[in-house]
Structures are given as C-alpha cells and as structure tokens.
Amino acid sequence: MSESIIIRETIDGQEIKPAKKTTTSNTSKPLRADPYIWGIYIALLVISVIELFSASSSEVSASNVYMPLIRHGMFLVIGLGIVLVIQNIHYKNISRVAMLMAVISLGLLLFSNFFGIEINGAQRAIKIAGFTIQPAEIVKYTVVILLARILGREQRGGGISTKGMISAAIVAVVFAACLWKNGLTNTLLLFMVSVIMFLIGGMKWKQFFLVMAIYSVCGGALYMIKYQDEKDDVFDKVGQVATVDSPKDRTETHKGRISRFLAGVNPTDTIDDYNRQVIFSKIAQANGGILGQGPGNSRESARLPLAFSDYIYSIIVEDTGLVGGITLLILYLMLLARAGRIAYRCSRAIPSFMIMGCAVLIVLQALVHMAIVTGLFPVSGQPLPLISKGGTSVLVMSLAIGTMLSVSRFAVTTGDKKQIKAELKDLPEDMRALNYSNYENGSSR
C-alpha cells in the first residue's frame, strides 16, 4: 500500500489553513485564461484601430490614405500573436527568465543612451533593419517581472522582508539611473510602479521611509550629475552658448515644462511651439462635449502635434465626448480590479505579484497619459497603452497582457487542496512562498 503524501505549510510551527473556497467546484481547474481580461484587451484593440484612424489625418498622404492605420494594425496583430503565445507559457517559466530579460533590456537601454537616435529631443531609440526600438518601454516590463520575482521570494507572514525590500529598491534605482537620460516621466513611472508593488506586498512604515530615503538620495544625485553634464554641454568649443532647443539641454526642458504647467494657458495666449500641444488638446476636448463629434470626425487631429500617440486621448474625447473618455478610463480600472481579484485568490506569492505588477504598469501609464492630456500633469511624452501609435509600446503591453493571462490560467485560485498541492510540487523551491492574503492565518487578514 502506498502512503499518501501530506504537505502542510506553517508559520512558526503553526499550521496555516487555506481560506474557505470561493467556488463550490472541487474539480480540477480548467486551463482557461480569464475571459474578463480577454474582453478588456479586445475592447482596447478595437478602440485603438478606430481612434488611430481618426487621429492620423496629419500623417495621411495622397498616395496611400490607409498607410498609418495599416502600420499600426500590423503591430496590433503581432501583439495579439504575442498574447496568444505568452498565455500558454506557465508563469513559472516567465519568472525564471526575469534576470535574463532584465540584463538584455538594460544592455539595450545603455546602448540607446550612447548610440541611439534622438526622438523629440531625447536620445531614446535604436534603429534596427528599418524598425525603431525604444528600450525604455521594454525596461518597464522587465523590471516589473524581476521585482515580482524578488518580492515573491521574500514574502513573509508579516510582509516582505527588509532584505527583499532593499534588493528590490536597488534594482529600481539601477534601472532608473540608466533610464533617466531617456526621459524623466519614464523614470518617475518606474519608481511609482515599484512603490505600489511594495505596498501590495505589505510594506511596513519603517521600510516605506527607508525606500523613500533611498529613492530621494539617489534621485537627487542623478539630477545633479545630469544637470552638471548638460550645463557643460551647453558651451561649444569656442565658448558660445548653445540654443535652448539643444537636445542635450533636457534639464532646461524639464524646468520650462514645469513652469509653463504652473502658469497654465489662457484662450488669449499666442500659440507657439511651447504651448501648441496643450492649447489644441484643450480645444479638442472642449469640442467633444458630452457625446462627442463621432468617430472619424475629429477636427483638431490635423493641427494637434502627436495626436496619434502622446495626445490620442484628447482625440478620443473629441470623437466620443466625456462619456467615451470616462468609459475608457473605466476599462483600464476594470483591468486593474480584475487583476486584483485574481491576485488575491492566488495561493502563491509570485504569480500574485506578477499579475498585479503588469496591471499596475498598464493602468498607471494610462492614468499618467490622461493626466498629461487633461492638464493635470506637465507636458511629457507617454503613450496610452495598447491604443497610441508606437510599435514597441504595443508589443511590450501585449507581453504584459499575455503574462496576466498566463497567471490567470496556471495559478491556482480555487482554494482546492489537491490543486494547491499539485502546484506546490510543480514549482521550484524559490517560488513556493505563500500568498498570505489568501490564508486565514496570514497577517493581511
């Protein structure tokens, strides 16, 4: 007779009992990705196609009126293929290659810093075989996966260990230091995503202030170094001062954007290169009203710079009105809420961090884009996830969606003991940390 294997998980010698099942079924979990995430993703793709066509009038040429749409549609189709592939890969395999992905993306980022091409006044991209790659977008995803692995391994009954918190903070600082040259907004976004992931993991107040101190000191040091470098670059070999529009003079650009943001704009202001985006964006939103002008009837897309990327939300509001703008916001928030529901029910910590990290990255970037367009944040370039034109952004966000679907498919969320034991046996030792929010004796209950 074979003896049954009994696996018990304990804290300080006390057995942890799984929380009560949230479902009446005790059968094996079907390997099916979450339909709600799929639904939100498809809805965003449809909105992307419709609104990009409306916003691309400034790019339309007489030879091929559909070329901007075809180009973007190609990336959406490739992104859909990525989602279909990634959802079939077990989340443990994605986590295993987190370090490799981080090293590769960091290498690409450093290469773009020194040898990349300039886009909108900053050295951000790499040109390969006619395609433009923006490593900053790749870095945001790989950092999320790496942080999920670190925080998941260091999950304890009382939250994340101090060692794990410091390790994760160092990772964020290193990548932020390399990301700084690519844009201040991306750097701040990376810091915000990391802090939210720390809070989700049960960060203590002492750890919070420690991380904030590390971020503040390192951020201040980076800014002073960058400011001094750019100050030196302003002078050429004969001692003449470079123009304010010099791509190297990004510190002055940051200061100018903040000062113009604080000053605001007025209907009587003269339109120039500095306020053009803000003024036409506000006109587009005002023109949208409550119900909008209808898809494809945007008037300001022909005058608004980067209407198809950094300011596409203003075109969405012009086309669909306040109702459409709020509906899109709700779609993103629903994605976050669904990810939170799945994360709460995961029996292991790492998949919980992975799905929440990806959701936070997508939704936070969407909120930052909307805040910039509506005038709540200073002007900066930040695409609207899965909607704005931009091949790298679309593909990276597709990776994030695929990762979320992988977690929803393979992570045990039913509370069934047999499934939990099977998952525990299948996972490597360093990925078996409990998700304490799903246990009755966990500290977060």
Coordinates of C-alpha atoms in Angstrom, one line a residue:
M1 CA 0.0 0.0 0.0
S2 CA 1.3 3.4 -0.9
E3 CA 1.3 6.1 1.7
S4 CA -0.3 9.4 0.9
I5 CA 1.9 12.5 1.0
I6 CA 0.7 15.2 3.2
I7 CA 2.1 18.7 2.7
R8 CA 1.4 21.3 5.4
E9 CA 2.5 24.9 5.5
T10 CA 3.3 26.6 8.7
I11 CA 4.3 29.9 10.3
D12 CA 6.4 29.5 13.5
G13 CA 5.3 25.9 13.8
Q14 CA 1.6 26.6 13.5
E15 CA -0.3 25.1 10.5
I16 CA -1.8 27.5 8.0
K17 CA -5.3 26.6 6.9
P18 CA -6.4 27.7 3.4
A19 CA -9.2 30.2 3.3
K20 CA -12.7 28.9 2.6
K21 CA -13.3 28.2 -1.1
T22 CA -14.8 30.9 -3.1
T23 CA -16.2 28.3 -5.5
T24 CA -18.3 25.3 -5.0
S25 CA -16.4 23.2 -7.5
N26 CA -13.7 20.9 -6.3
T27 CA -12.8 19.5 -9.8
S28 CA -9.5 20.2 -11.4
K29 CA -9.2 23.8 -12.7
P30 CA -9.6 24.1 -16.5
L31 CA -6.7 25.6 -18.2
R32 CA -8.6 28.6 -19.5
A33 CA -7.4 32.2 -19.5
D34 CA -9.5 34.8 -17.7
P35 CA -12.3 35.9 -20.1
Y36 CA -12.7 39.3 -18.5
I37 CA -9.1 40.3 -19.2
W38 CA -9.5 39.0 -22.7
G39 CA -12.6 41.1 -23.1
I40 CA -11.0 44.3 -21.9
Y41 CA -8.0 43.6 -24.1
I42 CA -10.1 43.1 -27.3
A43 CA -12.1 46.3 -26.4
L44 CA -8.9 48.3 -26.2
L45 CA -7.7 46.9 -29.6
V46 CA -11.0 48.0 -31.3
I47 CA -10.8 51.5 -29.7
S48 CA -7.1 51.7 -30.9
V49 CA -8.0 50.9 -34.5
I50 CA -10.9 53.3 -34.7
E51 CA -9.2 56.2 -32.9
L52 CA -5.9 55.9 -34.6
F53 CA -7.6 56.3 -37.9
S54 CA -9.3 59.4 -36.6
A55 CA -6.1 60.8 -35.1
S56 CA -3.8 60.1 -38.1
S57 CA -5.1 62.7 -40.5
S58 CA -1.9 64.7 -40.2
E59 CA 0.1 61.7 -41.5
V60 CA -2.2 60.9 -44.3
S61 CA -0.7 61.2 -47.8
A62 CA -2.4 61.3 -51.2
S63 CA -0.7 58.1 -52.3
N64 CA -1.9 55.9 -49.5
V65 CA -4.5 57.2 -47.1
Y66 CA -4.6 54.0 -45.1
M67 CA -0.9 53.5 -44.5
P68 CA -0.8 54.9 -40.9
L69 CA -3.6 52.5 -40.0
I70 CA -2.1 49.6 -41.8
R71 CA 1.2 50.2 -40.0
H72 CA -0.4 50.3 -36.6
G73 CA -2.7 47.4 -37.4
M74 CA 0.4 45.3 -38.2
F75 CA 1.8 45.8 -34.7
L76 CA -1.6 45.1 -33.1
V77 CA -1.8 41.8 -34.9
I78 CA 1.8 40.9 -33.9
G79 CA 0.8 41.9 -30.3
L80 CA -2.2 39.7 -30.5
G81 CA 0.1 36.8 -31.5
I82 CA 2.3 37.5 -28.6
V83 CA -0.6 37.4 -26.2
L84 CA -1.8 34.1 -27.6
V85 CA 1.7 32.6 -27.2
I86 CA 2.5 34.0 -23.7
Q87 CA -0.8 33.0 -22.2
N88 CA 0.2 29.3 -23.0
I89 CA 3.5 29.6 -21.2
H90 CA 3.4 28.8 -17.5
Y91 CA 4.1 31.8 -15.3
K92 CA 7.0 30.0 -13.6
N93 CA 8.9 29.9 -16.9
I94 CA 8.3 33.6 -17.4
S95 CA 9.6 34.3 -13.9
R96 CA 12.7 32.1 -14.4
V97 CA 13.9 34.2 -17.3
A98 CA 13.3 37.5 -15.4
M99 CA 17.0 38.1 -14.8
L100 CA 18.0 37.3 -18.4
M101 CA 15.3 39.7 -19.7
A102 CA 16.5 42.4 -17.3
V103 CA 20.1 42.1 -18.4
I104 CA 19.1 42.2 -22.1
S105 CA 16.8 45.2 -21.7
L106 CA 19.4 47.0 -19.6
G107 CA 22.0 46.4 -22.3
L108 CA 19.6 47.8 -25.0
L109 CA 18.9 50.8 -22.8
L110 CA 22.6 51.6 -22.2
F111 CA 23.2 51.2 -26.0
S112 CA 20.4 53.7 -26.8
N113 CA 21.8 56.2 -24.2
F114 CA 25.2 56.3 -26.1
F115 CA 24.4 55.3 -29.7
G116 CA 20.6 55.7 -30.0
I117 CA 18.8 58.1 -32.3
E118 CA 17.0 61.2 -31.0
I119 CA 13.2 61.3 -30.8
N120 CA 11.5 64.6 -29.7
G121 CA 14.7 66.0 -28.3
A122 CA 15.9 63.0 -26.3
Q123 CA 18.2 60.1 -27.1
R124 CA 15.8 57.2 -26.8
A125 CA 15.7 54.7 -29.6
I126 CA 17.6 52.1 -31.6
K127 CA 17.2 51.7 -35.3
I128 CA 17.5 48.1 -36.5
A129 CA 16.6 46.9 -40.0
G130 CA 14.3 49.9 -40.6
F131 CA 12.5 49.4 -37.3
T132 CA 12.7 51.7 -34.3
I133 CA 13.0 50.1 -30.9
Q134 CA 12.5 52.1 -27.7
P135 CA 14.3 50.2 -24.9
A136 CA 12.6 52.3 -22.2
E137 CA 9.3 50.6 -22.9
I138 CA 11.0 47.1 -22.6
V139 CA 12.7 48.0 -19.4
K140 CA 9.4 48.9 -17.6
Y141 CA 8.0 45.4 -18.2
T142 CA 11.2 43.5 -17.4
V143 CA 11.6 45.5 -14.1
V144 CA 8.1 44.5 -13.1
I145 CA 8.8 40.8 -13.7
L146 CA 12.1 41.0 -11.9
L147 CA 10.6 42.8 -8.9
A148 CA 7.7 40.3 -8.8
R149 CA 10.3 37.5 -8.5
I150 CA 12.3 39.2 -5.8
L151 CA 9.3 40.3 -3.8
G152 CA 7.6 36.9 -4.2
R153 CA 10.7 35.0 -2.9
E154 CA 11.0 37.4 0.0
Q155 CA 7.3 37.2 1.1
R156 CA 6.9 36.5 4.8
G157 CA 3.9 36.3 7.2
G158 CA 4.5 39.9 8.3
G159 CA 5.0 41.2 4.8
I160 CA 8.2 41.5 2.6
S161 CA 11.5 41.0 4.4
T162 CA 13.7 44.1 4.7
K163 CA 16.4 42.3 2.7
G164 CA 13.9 41.7 -0.1
M165 CA 12.7 45.3 0.0
I166 CA 16.2 46.7 -0.2
S167 CA 17.2 44.4 -3.0
A168 CA 14.1 45.4 -5.0
A169 CA 14.7 49.1 -4.3
I170 CA 18.3 48.8 -5.5
V171 CA 17.1 47.1 -8.8
A172 CA 14.6 50.0 -9.3
V173 CA 17.4 52.6 -8.6
V174 CA 19.9 51.0 -11.0
F175 CA 17.3 50.8 -13.9
A176 CA 16.1 54.3 -13.1
A177 CA 19.7 55.7 -13.3
C178 CA 20.0 54.2 -16.8
L179 CA 16.5 55.3 -17.8
W180 CA 17.0 58.9 -16.7
K181 CA 18.5 60.0 -20.0
N182 CA 15.5 58.6 -21.9
G183 CA 13.0 60.7 -20.1
L184 CA 12.0 61.9 -16.6
T185 CA 8.5 60.7 -16.9
N186 CA 9.5 57.1 -17.6
T187 CA 11.9 57.3 -14.6
L188 CA 9.1 58.5 -12.3
L189 CA 6.7 55.9 -13.6
L190 CA 9.2 53.2 -12.8
F191 CA 9.6 54.5 -9.3
M192 CA 5.8 54.7 -8.8
V193 CA 5.2 51.2 -10.1
S194 CA 7.9 49.8 -7.7
V195 CA 6.4 51.6 -4.7
I196 CA 2.9 50.3 -5.5
M197 CA 4.2 46.8 -5.7
F198 CA 6.0 47.2 -2.4
L199 CA 2.7 48.4 -0.8
I200 CA 0.8 45.5 -2.3
G201 CA 3.4 43.1 -0.7
G202 CA 2.7 44.5 2.8
M203 CA 5.5 47.2 3.1
K204 CA 5.9 48.4 6.7
W205 CA 6.1 52.0 7.6
K206 CA 9.8 51.7 8.5
Q207 CA 10.5 50.0 5.2
F208 CA 8.5 52.7 3.4
F209 CA 10.5 55.5 4.8
L210 CA 13.7 53.6 4.1
V211 CA 12.8 53.1 0.4
M212 CA 11.7 56.8 0.1
A213 CA 15.1 57.9 1.6
I214 CA 17.0 55.7 -0.9
Y215 CA 14.9 57.0 -3.9
S216 CA 15.3 60.6 -2.7
V217 CA 19.0 60.5 -2.3
C218 CA 19.7 58.6 -5.5
G219 CA 17.2 60.8 -7.4
G220 CA 18.8 64.0 -6.2
A221 CA 22.3 62.7 -7.0
L222 CA 21.2 61.7 -10.5
Y223 CA 19.6 65.0 -11.2
M224 CA 22.7 67.0 -10.0
I225 CA 25.1 64.8 -12.1
K226 CA 22.8 65.2 -15.2
Y227 CA 22.4 68.9 -14.6
Q228 CA 26.2 69.4 -14.4
D229 CA 26.8 67.3 -17.6
E230 CA 24.2 69.2 -19.5
K231 CA 25.5 72.5 -18.2
D232 CA 28.9 71.7 -19.5
D233 CA 27.5 70.5 -22.9
V234 CA 25.7 73.9 -23.4
F235 CA 29.0 75.5 -24.3
D236 CA 30.7 74.6 -27.6
K237 CA 34.4 74.6 -28.2
V238 CA 34.6 78.4 -28.9
G239 CA 32.7 79.3 -25.8
Q240 CA 29.4 80.1 -27.4
V241 CA 26.2 79.2 -25.7
A242 CA 24.1 76.5 -27.4
T243 CA 20.4 77.2 -28.1
V244 CA 17.7 76.3 -25.6
D245 CA 16.4 73.8 -28.1
S246 CA 19.5 71.7 -28.0
P247 CA 18.7 68.0 -27.4
K248 CA 21.3 67.8 -24.7
D249 CA 19.7 70.6 -22.7
R250 CA 16.9 68.4 -21.2
T251 CA 17.2 70.0 -17.7
E252 CA 16.1 73.3 -19.1
T253 CA 13.3 71.5 -20.9
H254 CA 12.1 70.0 -17.7
K255 CA 12.2 73.3 -15.9
G256 CA 10.4 75.0 -18.7
R257 CA 7.6 72.4 -18.8
I258 CA 7.0 72.7 -15.1
S259 CA 7.0 76.5 -15.1
R260 CA 4.6 76.6 -18.1
F261 CA 2.4 74.0 -16.3
L262 CA 2.2 76.1 -13.2
A263 CA 1.5 79.2 -15.2
G264 CA -1.3 77.5 -17.2
V265 CA -2.8 78.6 -20.5
N266 CA -5.4 81.1 -21.4
P267 CA -7.7 81.5 -24.5
T268 CA -5.9 84.8 -25.3
D269 CA -2.4 83.3 -25.3
T270 CA -0.4 83.4 -28.5
I271 CA 0.1 79.9 -29.9
D272 CA 3.8 79.0 -30.2
D273 CA 5.9 75.8 -30.2
Y274 CA 5.8 75.6 -26.4
N275 CA 2.0 75.7 -25.8
R276 CA 0.7 74.3 -29.1
Q277 CA 0.0 70.8 -27.8
V278 CA -1.7 72.0 -24.7
I279 CA -3.9 74.5 -26.4
F280 CA -5.1 72.3 -29.3
S281 CA -5.5 69.4 -26.8
K282 CA -7.9 71.5 -24.7
I283 CA -9.7 72.7 -27.8
A284 CA -10.2 69.1 -28.9
Q285 CA -11.7 68.1 -25.5
A286 CA -13.9 71.1 -25.4
N287 CA -15.1 70.3 -29.0
G288 CA -16.1 66.8 -27.8
G289 CA -18.6 68.0 -25.3
I290 CA -20.7 65.2 -23.7
L291 CA -21.3 62.8 -26.5
G292 CA -18.6 63.8 -29.0
Q293 CA -18.5 64.5 -32.7
G294 CA -18.4 60.8 -33.7
P295 CA -15.5 58.6 -34.6
G296 CA -13.6 59.9 -37.6
N297 CA -14.9 63.4 -37.2
S298 CA -12.1 64.9 -35.2
R299 CA -11.3 68.4 -36.2
E300 CA -8.2 69.1 -34.2
S301 CA -6.2 66.0 -35.2
A302 CA -4.9 67.8 -38.2
R303 CA -3.5 70.6 -36.0
L304 CA -2.5 68.8 -32.8
P305 CA 1.1 67.5 -32.9
L306 CA 1.4 63.8 -32.0
A307 CA -2.3 63.4 -31.9
F308 CA -1.9 59.7 -32.8
S309 CA 0.4 59.0 -29.9
D310 CA 1.1 61.3 -26.9
Y311 CA -2.2 63.1 -27.2
I312 CA -4.6 60.5 -28.6
Y313 CA -6.8 60.7 -25.5
S314 CA -7.8 64.2 -26.5
I315 CA -8.9 62.9 -29.9
I316 CA -10.8 60.1 -28.2
V317 CA -12.7 62.7 -26.1
E318 CA -13.3 64.9 -29.2
D319 CA -14.8 61.9 -31.0
T320 CA -16.7 60.2 -28.2
G321 CA -17.1 63.1 -25.7
L322 CA -17.0 63.0 -21.9
V323 CA -18.9 59.7 -22.0
G324 CA -16.3 58.0 -24.1
G325 CA -13.4 59.4 -22.1
I326 CA -14.9 58.1 -18.9
T327 CA -15.7 54.7 -20.4
L328 CA -12.1 54.2 -21.5
L329 CA -10.9 55.2 -18.0
I330 CA -13.3 52.6 -16.5
L331 CA -12.0 49.9 -18.9
Y332 CA -8.5 50.4 -17.6
L333 CA -9.7 50.4 -14.0
M334 CA -11.7 47.2 -14.6
L335 CA -8.4 45.6 -15.8
L336 CA -6.8 46.6 -12.5
A337 CA -9.8 45.4 -10.5
R338 CA -9.8 42.0 -12.3
A339 CA -6.1 41.5 -11.7
G340 CA -6.6 42.4 -8.1
R341 CA -9.3 39.7 -7.8
I342 CA -7.1 37.1 -9.3
A343 CA -4.0 38.1 -7.3
Y344 CA -6.0 37.9 -4.0
R345 CA -7.0 34.3 -4.8
C346 CA -3.6 33.0 -5.9
S347 CA -2.1 30.5 -3.5
R348 CA 1.5 31.5 -4.3
A349 CA 3.1 35.0 -3.9
I350 CA 5.0 35.2 -7.2
P351 CA 2.0 34.9 -9.6
S352 CA 0.1 37.4 -7.4
F353 CA 2.9 39.9 -7.8
M354 CA 3.3 39.3 -11.5
I355 CA -0.3 39.9 -12.4
M356 CA -0.6 42.9 -10.2
G357 CA 2.7 44.4 -11.4
C358 CA 1.6 44.1 -15.0
A359 CA -1.8 45.6 -14.3
V360 CA -0.3 48.5 -12.3
L361 CA 2.1 49.2 -15.1
I362 CA -0.6 49.4 -17.8
V363 CA -3.1 51.3 -15.7
L364 CA -0.7 53.7 -14.2
Q365 CA 0.8 54.6 -17.6
A366 CA -2.8 55.1 -18.9
L367 CA -3.6 57.4 -15.9
V368 CA -0.4 59.4 -16.5
H369 CA -1.2 59.8 -20.2
M370 CA -4.7 61.0 -19.3
A371 CA -3.4 63.4 -16.6
I372 CA -1.0 65.0 -19.1
V373 CA -3.6 65.4 -21.8
T374 CA -6.2 66.9 -19.4
G375 CA -3.7 69.3 -17.9
L376 CA -3.3 67.7 -14.5
F377 CA 0.4 66.9 -15.2
P378 CA 3.1 68.8 -17.0
V379 CA 3.6 68.1 -20.7
S380 CA 5.6 64.9 -21.4
G381 CA 5.6 62.0 -23.9
Q382 CA 3.7 59.0 -22.6
P383 CA 1.7 56.7 -24.9
L384 CA -1.8 55.4 -24.0
P385 CA -1.3 51.6 -23.5
L386 CA -2.5 49.5 -26.4
I387 CA -4.1 52.5 -28.1
S388 CA -1.4 55.0 -29.0
K389 CA 0.7 54.5 -32.1
G390 CA 4.1 53.0 -31.3
G391 CA 5.3 49.6 -32.1
T392 CA 7.5 48.9 -29.1
S393 CA 4.8 50.1 -26.7
V394 CA 2.1 48.0 -28.3
L395 CA 4.3 44.9 -28.2
V396 CA 5.5 45.4 -24.6
M397 CA 2.0 46.0 -23.3
S398 CA 0.9 42.8 -25.2
L399 CA 3.6 41.0 -23.3
A400 CA 2.1 42.3 -20.0
I401 CA -1.4 41.3 -21.0
G402 CA -0.1 37.8 -22.0
T403 CA 1.6 37.5 -18.6
M404 CA -1.6 38.4 -16.8
L405 CA -3.5 35.7 -18.8
S406 CA -0.8 33.2 -18.1
V407 CA -1.2 33.8 -14.3
S408 CA -5.0 33.6 -14.6
R409 CA -4.6 30.3 -16.5
F410 CA -2.0 28.4 -14.5
A411 CA -2.0 29.9 -11.0
V412 CA -4.3 28.0 -8.5
T413 CA -7.1 30.3 -7.4
T414 CA -9.8 27.9 -6.4
G415 CA -8.7 27.1 -2.9
D416 CA -8.8 23.4 -3.8
K417 CA -6.3 21.5 -1.6
K418 CA -5.4 19.0 -4.3
Q419 CA -4.7 21.7 -6.8
I420 CA -2.6 23.6 -4.2
K421 CA -0.5 20.5 -3.5
A422 CA 0.0 19.8 -7.2
E423 CA 1.1 23.4 -7.8
L424 CA 3.4 23.3 -4.9
K425 CA 5.1 20.1 -6.2
D426 CA 5.4 21.6 -9.7
L427 CA 7.1 24.9 -8.6
P428 CA 10.8 25.2 -7.8
E429 CA 11.8 25.8 -4.2
D430 CA 12.3 29.5 -4.6
M431 CA 8.8 30.1 -6.0
R432 CA 6.8 28.4 -3.3
A433 CA 6.3 31.4 -1.0
L434 CA 2.7 31.7 0.2
N435 CA 0.3 34.5 -0.9
Y436 CA -0.7 35.3 2.7
S437 CA -3.7 37.4 1.7
N438 CA -5.4 34.2 0.7
Y439 CA -4.9 32.4 4.1
E440 CA -6.9 32.7 7.3
N441 CA -3.8 32.9 9.5
G442 CA -2.0 35.3 7.1
S443 CA -1.0 38.7 8.6
S444 CA -3.0 40.6 5.9
R445 CA -6.3 39.0 7.0

